[in-house]
Tab-separated table of C-alpha atoms and ligand atoms in Angstrom:
chain	number	residue	atom	x	y	z
H	38	UNK	CA	0.000	0.000	0.000
H	39	UNK	CA	1.479	3.350	-0.970
H	40	UNK	CA	1.178	6.488	1.140
H	41	UNK	CA	-1.271	8.006	-1.334
H	42	UNK	CA	-3.589	4.975	-1.289
H	43	UNK	CA	-4.189	4.871	2.450
H	44	UNK	CA	-7.596	6.348	3.367
H	45	UNK	CA	-6.911	6.934	7.048
H	46	UNK	CA	-3.692	8.728	6.239
H	47	UNK	CA	-3.217	12.285	7.494
H	48	UNK	CA	-0.385	14.631	6.676
H	49	UNK	CA	-0.158	15.716	10.289
H	50	UNK	CA	-1.619	14.066	13.376
H	51	UNK	CA	-1.378	16.196	16.515
H	52	UNK	CA	-1.763	14.439	19.868
H	53	UNK	CA	-3.020	16.853	22.523
H	54	UNK	CA	-5.224	19.936	22.625
H	55	UNK	CA	-3.550	22.557	24.791
H	56	UNK	CA	-2.171	25.778	23.271
H	57	UNK	CA	0.660	23.791	21.605
H	58	UNK	CA	-1.679	21.243	20.005
H	59	UNK	CA	-4.279	23.710	18.731
H	60	UNK	CA	-1.635	26.096	17.390
H	61	UNK	CA	0.153	23.250	15.592
H	62	UNK	CA	-3.190	22.197	14.090
H	63	UNK	CA	-4.048	25.735	12.962
H	64	UNK	CA	-0.664	26.186	11.217
H	65	UNK	CA	-0.710	22.781	9.511
H	66	UNK	CA	-4.305	23.086	8.287
H	67	UNK	CA	-3.852	26.666	7.050
H	68	UNK	CA	-0.910	25.408	4.982
H	69	UNK	CA	-3.408	23.028	3.358
H	70	UNK	CA	-2.178	19.840	4.999
H	71	UNK	CA	-4.712	17.226	6.030
H	72	UNK	CA	-4.609	17.585	9.799
H	73	UNK	CA	-6.122	15.673	12.697
H	74	UNK	CA	-6.009	16.635	16.356
H	75	UNK	CA	-6.546	13.790	18.801
H	76	UNK	CA	-7.783	16.089	21.554
H	77	UNK	CA	-8.302	13.606	24.398
H	78	UNK	CA	-11.502	12.924	26.344
H	79	UNK	CA	-10.820	15.970	28.525
H	80	UNK	CA	-9.608	18.460	25.889
H	81	UNK	CA	-8.040	21.859	26.372
H	82	UNK	CA	-5.109	21.031	28.633
H	83	UNK	CA	-4.083	22.832	31.801
H	84	UNK	CA	-5.764	26.144	30.903
H	85	UNK	CA	-9.131	24.436	31.376
H	86	UNK	CA	-8.229	24.358	35.079
H	87	UNK	CA	-7.119	27.990	35.213
H	88	UNK	CA	-9.039	31.143	36.032
H	89	UNK	CA	-8.170	34.527	34.622
H	90	UNK	CA	-5.135	34.447	32.314
H	91	UNK	CA	-3.531	37.871	32.353
H	92	UNK	CA	-0.334	37.207	30.416
H	93	UNK	CA	-1.577	35.887	27.072
H	94	UNK	CA	-1.161	38.782	24.610
H	95	UNK	CA	-4.260	40.127	22.899
H	96	UNK	CA	-6.557	40.301	25.933
H	97	UNK	CA	-6.116	43.653	27.702
H	98	UNK	CA	-8.540	42.666	30.479
H	99	UNK	CA	-7.312	39.053	30.667
H	100	UNK	CA	-9.261	36.022	29.509
H	101	UNK	CA	-10.648	32.997	31.332
H	102	UNK	CA	-8.551	29.882	30.622
H	103	UNK	CA	-11.466	27.741	29.355
H	104	UNK	CA	-12.669	30.608	27.115
H	105	UNK	CA	-9.202	30.972	25.598
H	106	UNK	CA	-9.072	27.247	24.868
H	107	UNK	CA	-12.560	27.255	23.385
H	108	UNK	CA	-11.477	30.081	21.072
H	109	UNK	CA	-8.402	28.090	20.015
H	110	UNK	CA	-10.564	25.033	19.322
H	111	UNK	CA	-12.967	27.125	17.203
H	112	UNK	CA	-10.063	28.660	15.294
H	113	UNK	CA	-8.608	25.195	14.603
H	114	UNK	CA	-11.986	23.955	13.326
H	115	UNK	CA	-12.378	27.033	11.109
H	116	UNK	CA	-8.904	26.399	9.701
H	117	UNK	CA	-10.085	22.939	8.614
H	118	UNK	CA	-8.616	20.750	11.348
H	119	UNK	CA	-10.472	17.528	12.088
H	120	UNK	CA	-10.739	17.020	15.854
H	121	UNK	CA	-11.601	13.820	17.680
H	122	UNK	CA	-12.285	13.764	21.413
H	123	UNK	CA	-10.648	10.505	22.350
H	124	UNK	CA	-7.367	9.544	24.008
H	125	UNK	CA	-4.382	8.263	22.076
H	126	UNK	CA	-3.570	4.994	23.841
H	127	UNK	CA	-0.680	3.654	21.763
H	128	UNK	CA	1.746	4.645	19.034
H	129	UNK	CA	3.755	2.672	16.508
H	130	UNK	CA	6.780	4.618	15.352
H	131	UNK	CA	8.616	1.584	13.955
H	132	UNK	CA	6.698	1.670	10.684
H	133	UNK	CA	6.098	4.448	8.195
H	134	UNK	CA	3.619	6.145	7.947
H	135	UNK	CA	3.681	6.516	11.728
H	136	UNK	CA	0.623	5.150	13.547
H	137	UNK	CA	-1.377	6.597	16.433
H	138	UNK	CA	-4.055	4.442	18.034
H	139	UNK	CA	-7.143	5.324	20.067
H	140	UNK	CA	-9.122	2.544	21.787
H	141	UNK	CA	-10.942	1.669	18.548
H	142	UNK	CA	-9.152	3.388	15.648
H	143	UNK	CA	-5.770	3.568	13.973
H	144	UNK	CA	-4.607	6.810	12.387
H	145	UNK	CA	-1.658	6.973	10.012
H	146	UNK	CA	0.449	10.096	9.772
H	147	UNK	CA	3.229	11.407	7.585
H	148	UNK	CA	4.177	13.566	10.570
H	149	UNK	CA	3.141	13.347	14.213
H	150	UNK	CA	3.266	16.252	16.651
H	151	UNK	CA	3.267	15.234	20.314
H	152	UNK	CA	1.613	17.990	22.357
H	153	UNK	CA	0.324	16.004	25.323
H	154	UNK	CA	1.494	18.553	27.878
H	155	UNK	CA	1.841	17.772	31.538
H	156	UNK	CA	-0.396	16.804	34.447
H	157	UNK	CA	-0.369	17.733	38.140
H	158	UNK	CA	2.097	16.106	40.526
H	159	UNK	CA	0.897	14.692	43.834
H	160	UNK	CA	2.592	14.456	47.220
H	161	UNK	CA	2.361	10.670	47.227
H	162	UNK	CA	0.578	10.318	50.582
H	163	UNK	CA	-1.898	7.472	51.090
H	164	UNK	CA	-4.469	9.858	52.628
H	165	UNK	CA	-4.111	12.237	49.680
H	166	UNK	CA	-5.293	9.506	47.319
H	167	UNK	CA	-8.078	8.364	49.643
H	168	UNK	CA	-9.445	11.904	50.091
H	169	UNK	CA	-9.088	12.979	46.476
H	170	UNK	CA	-12.360	14.648	45.528
H	171	UNK	CA	-13.324	14.788	49.229
H	172	UNK	CA	-11.370	17.910	50.028
H	173	UNK	CA	-8.109	17.066	48.247
H	174	UNK	CA	-7.768	18.691	44.840
H	175	UNK	CA	-5.161	19.869	42.349
H	176	UNK	CA	-7.348	22.640	40.947
H	177	UNK	CA	-8.530	25.540	43.099
H	178	UNK	CA	-10.314	27.284	40.262
H	179	UNK	CA	-12.359	24.119	39.600
H	180	UNK	CA	-13.014	22.920	43.155
H	181	UNK	CA	-12.443	26.040	45.298
H	182	UNK	CA	-16.067	27.252	45.007
H	183	UNK	CA	-17.169	24.009	46.742
H	184	UNK	CA	-15.544	25.368	49.910
H	185	UNK	CA	-17.129	28.816	49.899
H	186	UNK	CA	-17.444	30.017	53.507
H	187	UNK	CA	-15.055	27.361	54.895
H	188	UNK	CA	-12.871	28.319	57.855
H	189	UNK	CA	-9.593	27.289	56.262
H	190	UNK	CA	-8.040	25.841	53.104
H	191	UNK	CA	-4.414	24.728	52.793
H	192	UNK	CA	-2.376	25.153	49.622
H	193	UNK	CA	0.924	23.306	49.254
H	194	UNK	CA	3.631	24.668	46.937
H	195	UNK	CA	5.568	27.866	46.375
H	196	UNK	CA	5.168	28.497	42.648
H	197	UNK	CA	2.792	30.637	40.589
H	198	UNK	CA	0.090	27.966	40.730
H	199	UNK	CA	0.184	27.901	44.534
H	200	UNK	CA	-0.029	31.708	44.706
H	201	UNK	CA	-2.832	31.786	42.149
H	202	UNK	CA	-4.751	29.155	44.125
H	203	UNK	CA	-4.174	30.966	47.442
H	204	UNK	CA	-5.382	34.297	46.009
H	205	UNK	CA	-8.426	32.681	44.446
H	206	UNK	CA	-9.317	30.826	47.647
H	207	UNK	CA	-8.822	33.937	49.789
H	208	UNK	CA	-11.965	35.310	48.136
H	209	UNK	CA	-13.954	32.253	49.178
H	210	UNK	CA	-12.757	31.031	52.588
H	211	UNK	CA	-11.917	32.723	55.881
H	212	UNK	CA	-8.225	31.793	55.889
H	213	UNK	CA	-5.711	30.220	53.516
H	214	UNK	CA	-2.455	28.633	54.725
H	215	UNK	CA	0.294	28.143	52.145
H	216	UNK	CA	2.663	25.339	53.146
H	217	UNK	CA	6.011	25.633	51.386
H	218	UNK	CA	9.110	23.475	51.793
H	219	UNK	CA	11.568	26.373	51.654
H	220	UNK	CA	11.717	29.915	53.045
H	221	UNK	CA	11.551	31.513	49.595
H	222	UNK	CA	8.823	31.377	47.022
H	223	UNK	CA	9.483	30.290	43.458
H	224	UNK	CA	6.500	32.287	42.119
H	225	UNK	CA	6.912	35.412	39.961
H	226	UNK	CA	7.461	38.659	41.868
H	227	UNK	CA	4.017	40.061	41.151
H	228	UNK	CA	2.241	36.910	42.350
H	229	UNK	CA	4.446	36.776	45.462
H	230	UNK	CA	3.642	40.395	46.284
H	231	UNK	CA	-0.080	39.852	45.881
H	232	UNK	CA	-0.104	36.734	48.074
H	233	UNK	CA	2.267	38.048	50.743
H	234	UNK	CA	0.258	41.242	51.145
H	235	UNK	CA	-3.125	39.502	51.349
H	236	UNK	CA	-4.264	39.538	55.003
H	237	UNK	CA	-6.220	36.285	54.575
H	238	UNK	CA	-3.166	34.291	53.459
H	239	UNK	CA	-0.711	32.838	56.014
H	240	UNK	CA	2.521	31.006	55.240
H	241	UNK	CA	4.032	27.931	56.896
H	242	UNK	CA	7.672	28.110	55.759
H	243	UNK	CA	10.206	25.258	55.579
H	244	UNK	CA	7.342	22.848	56.066
H	245	UNK	CA	6.218	19.581	54.529
H	246	UNK	CA	2.727	18.118	54.450
H	247	UNK	CA	3.167	14.715	56.113
H	248	UNK	CA	-0.463	13.597	56.426
H	249	UNK	CA	-4.015	14.543	55.532
H	250	UNK	CA	-6.507	13.936	58.319
H	251	UNK	CA	-10.155	12.936	58.057
H	252	UNK	CA	-12.074	9.729	57.290
H	253	UNK	CA	-14.775	10.817	54.873
H	254	UNK	CA	-13.658	14.386	54.199
H	255	UNK	CA	-10.550	16.454	54.828
H	256	UNK	CA	-10.510	17.703	58.411
H	257	UNK	CA	-6.910	18.815	58.747
H	258	UNK	CA	-3.406	18.726	57.377
H	259	UNK	CA	-0.414	17.604	59.451
H	260	UNK	CA	2.783	19.478	58.662
H	261	UNK	CA	6.381	19.094	59.809
H	262	UNK	CA	8.886	21.909	60.096
H	263	UNK	CA	12.003	20.716	58.267
H	264	UNK	CA	14.350	22.733	60.473
H	265	UNK	CA	12.932	21.995	63.931
H	266	UNK	CA	11.173	18.672	63.276
H	267	UNK	CA	8.103	20.094	65.040
H	268	UNK	CA	4.769	18.710	63.819
H	269	UNK	CA	1.414	20.439	64.028
H	270	UNK	CA	-2.061	20.052	62.596
H	271	UNK	CA	-3.766	22.791	60.613
H	272	UNK	CA	-7.535	22.213	60.907
H	273	UNK	CA	-8.987	22.786	57.417
H	274	UNK	CA	-11.662	21.623	55.022
H	275	UNK	CA	-9.552	21.411	51.878
H	276	UNK	CA	-6.035	20.743	50.624
H	277	UNK	CA	-4.989	22.065	47.237
H	278	UNK	CA	-1.813	20.506	45.880
H	279	UNK	CA	0.137	22.848	43.582
H	280	UNK	CA	3.619	21.326	43.428
H	281	UNK	CA	4.165	21.398	39.686
H	282	UNK	CA	3.545	19.047	36.844
H	283	UNK	CA	4.935	15.907	35.239
H	284	UNK	CA	5.003	15.445	31.455
H	285	UNK	CA	2.279	13.216	29.989
H	286	UNK	CA	4.514	10.801	28.112
H	287	UNK	CA	3.475	7.341	29.362
H	288	UNK	CA	2.418	6.068	25.921
H	289	UNK	CA	5.730	7.169	24.384
H	290	UNK	CA	7.946	5.309	26.867
H	291	UNK	CA	10.258	3.007	24.900
H	292	UNK	CA	9.052	4.547	21.609
H	293	UNK	CA	11.012	7.827	21.649
H	294	UNK	CA	13.850	9.181	23.770
H	295	UNK	CA	12.694	10.665	27.098
H	296	UNK	CA	14.894	12.209	29.783
H	297	UNK	CA	15.101	11.041	33.411
H	298	UNK	CA	12.008	13.040	34.368
H	299	UNK	CA	10.020	11.739	31.400
H	300	UNK	CA	10.235	14.877	29.220
H	301	UNK	CA	10.625	14.325	25.460
H	302	UNK	CA	14.224	14.768	24.323
H	303	UNK	CA	14.604	16.844	21.179
H	304	UNK	CA	17.314	16.066	18.648
H	305	UNK	CA	16.915	18.329	15.673
H	306	UNK	CA	14.900	21.494	16.323
H	307	UNK	CA	11.589	20.156	17.631
H	308	UNK	CA	12.037	16.703	16.118
H	309	UNK	CA	12.400	13.686	18.410
H	310	UNK	CA	14.872	10.886	17.743
H	311	UNK	CA	12.233	9.365	15.413
H	312	UNK	CA	12.006	10.933	11.964
H	313	UNK	CA	8.715	12.670	11.352
H	314	UNK	CA	7.782	12.763	15.040
H	315	UNK	CA	7.924	16.219	16.605
H	316	UNK	CA	7.105	17.535	20.092
H	317	UNK	CA	5.681	20.889	21.220
H	318	UNK	CA	4.946	22.525	24.562
H	319	UNK	CA	5.129	21.348	28.184
H	320	UNK	CA	5.800	17.775	27.062
H	321	UNK	CA	9.402	18.767	26.287
H	322	UNK	CA	9.742	22.249	27.815
H	323	UNK	CA	10.443	22.375	31.523
H	324	UNK	CA	11.971	25.825	31.389
H	325	UNK	CA	9.288	28.260	30.230
H	326	UNK	CA	6.007	26.334	30.575
H	327	UNK	CA	3.743	29.217	29.603
H	328	UNK	CA	0.629	29.108	27.446
H	329	UNK	CA	2.212	31.546	25.017
H	330	UNK	CA	5.488	29.593	24.748
H	331	UNK	CA	3.542	26.359	24.261
H	332	UNK	CA	1.605	28.051	21.441
H	333	UNK	CA	4.918	29.226	19.954
H	334	UNK	CA	6.344	25.710	20.098
H	335	UNK	CA	3.156	24.425	18.433
H	336	UNK	CA	3.701	26.854	15.563
H	337	UNK	CA	7.366	25.824	15.240
H	338	UNK	CA	6.586	22.098	15.319
H	339	UNK	CA	3.951	22.525	12.588
H	340	UNK	CA	6.381	24.485	10.412
H	341	UNK	CA	9.001	21.762	10.856
H	342	UNK	CA	6.456	19.045	10.063
H	343	UNK	CA	5.386	20.924	6.924
H	344	UNK	CA	9.005	21.276	5.784
H	345	UNK	CA	9.625	17.581	6.510
H	346	UNK	CA	6.744	16.636	4.207
H	347	UNK	CA	7.584	19.205	1.506
H	348	UNK	CA	11.203	18.056	1.376
H	349	UNK	CA	9.946	14.605	0.374
H	350	UNK	CA	10.934	12.712	3.516
H	351	UNK	CA	7.725	10.612	3.571
H	352	UNK	CA	8.561	9.163	0.139
H	353	UNK	CA	12.200	8.598	1.131
H	354	UNK	CA	11.201	6.847	4.361
H	355	UNK	CA	8.689	4.666	2.481
H	356	UNK	CA	11.426	3.641	0.023
H	357	UNK	CA	13.848	2.880	2.858
H	358	UNK	CA	11.186	0.809	4.603
H	359	UNK	CA	10.411	-1.141	1.419
H	360	UNK	CA	14.108	-1.878	0.930
H	361	UNK	CA	14.444	-3.003	4.546
H	362	UNK	CA	11.461	-5.328	4.272
H	363	UNK	CA	12.799	-6.783	1.014
H	364	UNK	CA	16.136	-7.394	2.689
H	365	UNK	CA	14.427	-9.182	5.585
H	366	UNK	CA	12.558	-11.473	3.173
H	367	UNK	CA	15.656	-12.289	1.059
H	368	UNK	CA	18.869	-11.213	2.803
H	369	UNK	CA	21.626	-10.276	0.320
H	370	UNK	CA	24.188	-13.028	-0.311
H	371	UNK	CA	27.391	-11.771	1.291
H	372	UNK	CA	29.264	-15.113	1.098
H	373	UNK	CA	30.837	-14.516	-2.352
H	374	UNK	CA	32.772	-11.535	-1.038
H	375	UNK	CA	31.450	-9.370	-3.870
H	376	UNK	CA	30.079	-5.989	-2.904
F	10	NAP	P1	6.480	25.185	39.757
F	10	NAP	O1	6.865	26.555	39.326
F	10	NAP	O2	7.322	24.029	39.345
F	10	NAP	O3	6.401	25.210	41.358
F	10	NAP	C1	6.193	24.032	42.086
F	10	NAP	C2	6.316	24.371	43.562
F	10	NAP	O4	6.014	23.201	44.301
F	10	NAP	C3	7.713	24.830	43.962
F	10	NAP	O5	7.626	25.876	44.876
F	10	NAP	C4	8.317	23.570	44.586
F	10	NAP	O6	9.191	23.855	45.624
F	10	NAP	C5	7.103	22.893	45.179
F	10	NAP	N1	7.245	21.429	45.187
F	10	NAP	C6	7.630	20.601	44.183
F	10	NAP	N2	7.608	19.309	44.572
F	10	NAP	C7	7.210	19.316	45.875
F	10	NAP	C8	6.986	18.302	46.824
F	10	NAP	N3	7.143	17.002	46.529
F	10	NAP	N4	6.585	18.670	48.054
F	10	NAP	C9	6.400	19.985	48.353
F	10	NAP	N5	6.580	21.000	47.507
F	10	NAP	C10	6.983	20.669	46.265
F	10	NAP	O7	5.000	24.803	39.298
F	10	NAP	P2	3.719	25.749	39.075
F	10	NAP	O8	3.514	26.683	40.163
F	10	NAP	O9	2.620	24.814	38.725
F	10	NAP	O10	4.083	26.600	37.772
F	10	NAP	C11	4.429	25.933	36.567
F	10	NAP	C12	4.667	26.964	35.469
F	10	NAP	O11	3.436	27.587	35.105
F	10	NAP	C13	5.607	28.079	35.902
F	10	NAP	O12	6.397	28.437	34.805
F	10	NAP	C14	4.678	29.196	36.257
F	10	NAP	O13	5.275	30.466	36.109
F	10	NAP	C15	3.518	28.978	35.288
F	10	NAP	N6	2.271	29.514	35.869
F	10	NAP	C16	1.983	30.828	35.692
F	10	NAP	C17	0.838	31.358	36.248
F	10	NAP	C18	0.538	32.807	36.057
F	10	NAP	O14	1.362	33.510	35.509
F	10	NAP	N7	-0.595	33.289	36.486
F	10	NAP	C19	-0.026	30.554	37.006
F	10	NAP	C20	0.303	29.223	37.190
F	10	NAP	C21	1.468	28.716	36.626
F	10	NAP	P3	10.625	24.524	45.347
F	10	NAP	O15	10.341	25.974	45.101
F	10	NAP	O16	11.384	24.244	46.609
F	10	NAP	O17	11.198	23.810	44.170
């Protein structure tokens, strides 16, 4: 079967529907390449769990995360991208065209763009798992309103997410305690200033969450001071975990090169070690991790995928594959010593 004959063949298949995925889709489709986005069953990425986004250019008053993502989805559809709302569960990068599988379909692609982003990290406590959805959450903007009027909510972490959560919760509950493992915040200066100056937000410095208390619902959080070893319980109704994210690369393990933390390793621009497979956004970028940089990477990955196709690599890879298969069926006779 040649590339041209395959019906389920796309020029570009994008896996993931955050800013990187939608931007990649928009660029590929506008360049007239047959483009599919496998958006996942919960599309939109991390911005779906965010409130007001104030640093994405073009929105002087800010824009709600879910609204921004809905706009990107609409723009991708208008550009001619086909979108399916299912999870990619497997990939086959040993054959060409590359294959991406959902639970019931196989999609072939001349170029694949991995834009699966990252998902929240957890503390790893048994009680955290048990009380997930019963007071433990990784998304204050989604679950915070459930605790309106509560006496106290705890946020763990010292980055921008933790500050954003604390500020959001301060409007809903009587008191917020931020538990951070160091004595300095990692968050941007402006977010630090807002949180530190908010009278409803307290800080427990140099402290670790060691247990979450409560049988049916969160009733308190036990913390330990790293310097003194002292333990104390903060009575609270909710614990919001904001300790960063891990890349969503499980299905690519063993299929492309990943680093020790699971981020996609890039080899040639935004290309992975597999020809025709590119990566964009938080799945490879642990340095910037912004919506706007993810969108930028999506644009770059699409432009590289387009160039890859226009330079005739799909045909070359098909020829190479044919030759390899032929060789496997009838290995060349090397016994005569002739070359
Ligand atoms: P982050 O910047 O990686 O911060 C994670 C925080 O959690 C750090 O303070 C870290 O402590 C702490 N932490 C990590 N593992 C921990 C553990 N096992 N136990 C306790 N604490 C732990 O993650 P983020 O806040 O989610 O932000 C991610 C990116 O998104 C950043 O680039 C950020 O600027 C961006 N962002 C921006 C906004 C905004 O501009 N409004 C909002 C949210 C996120 P250490 O400091 O000791 O490492």
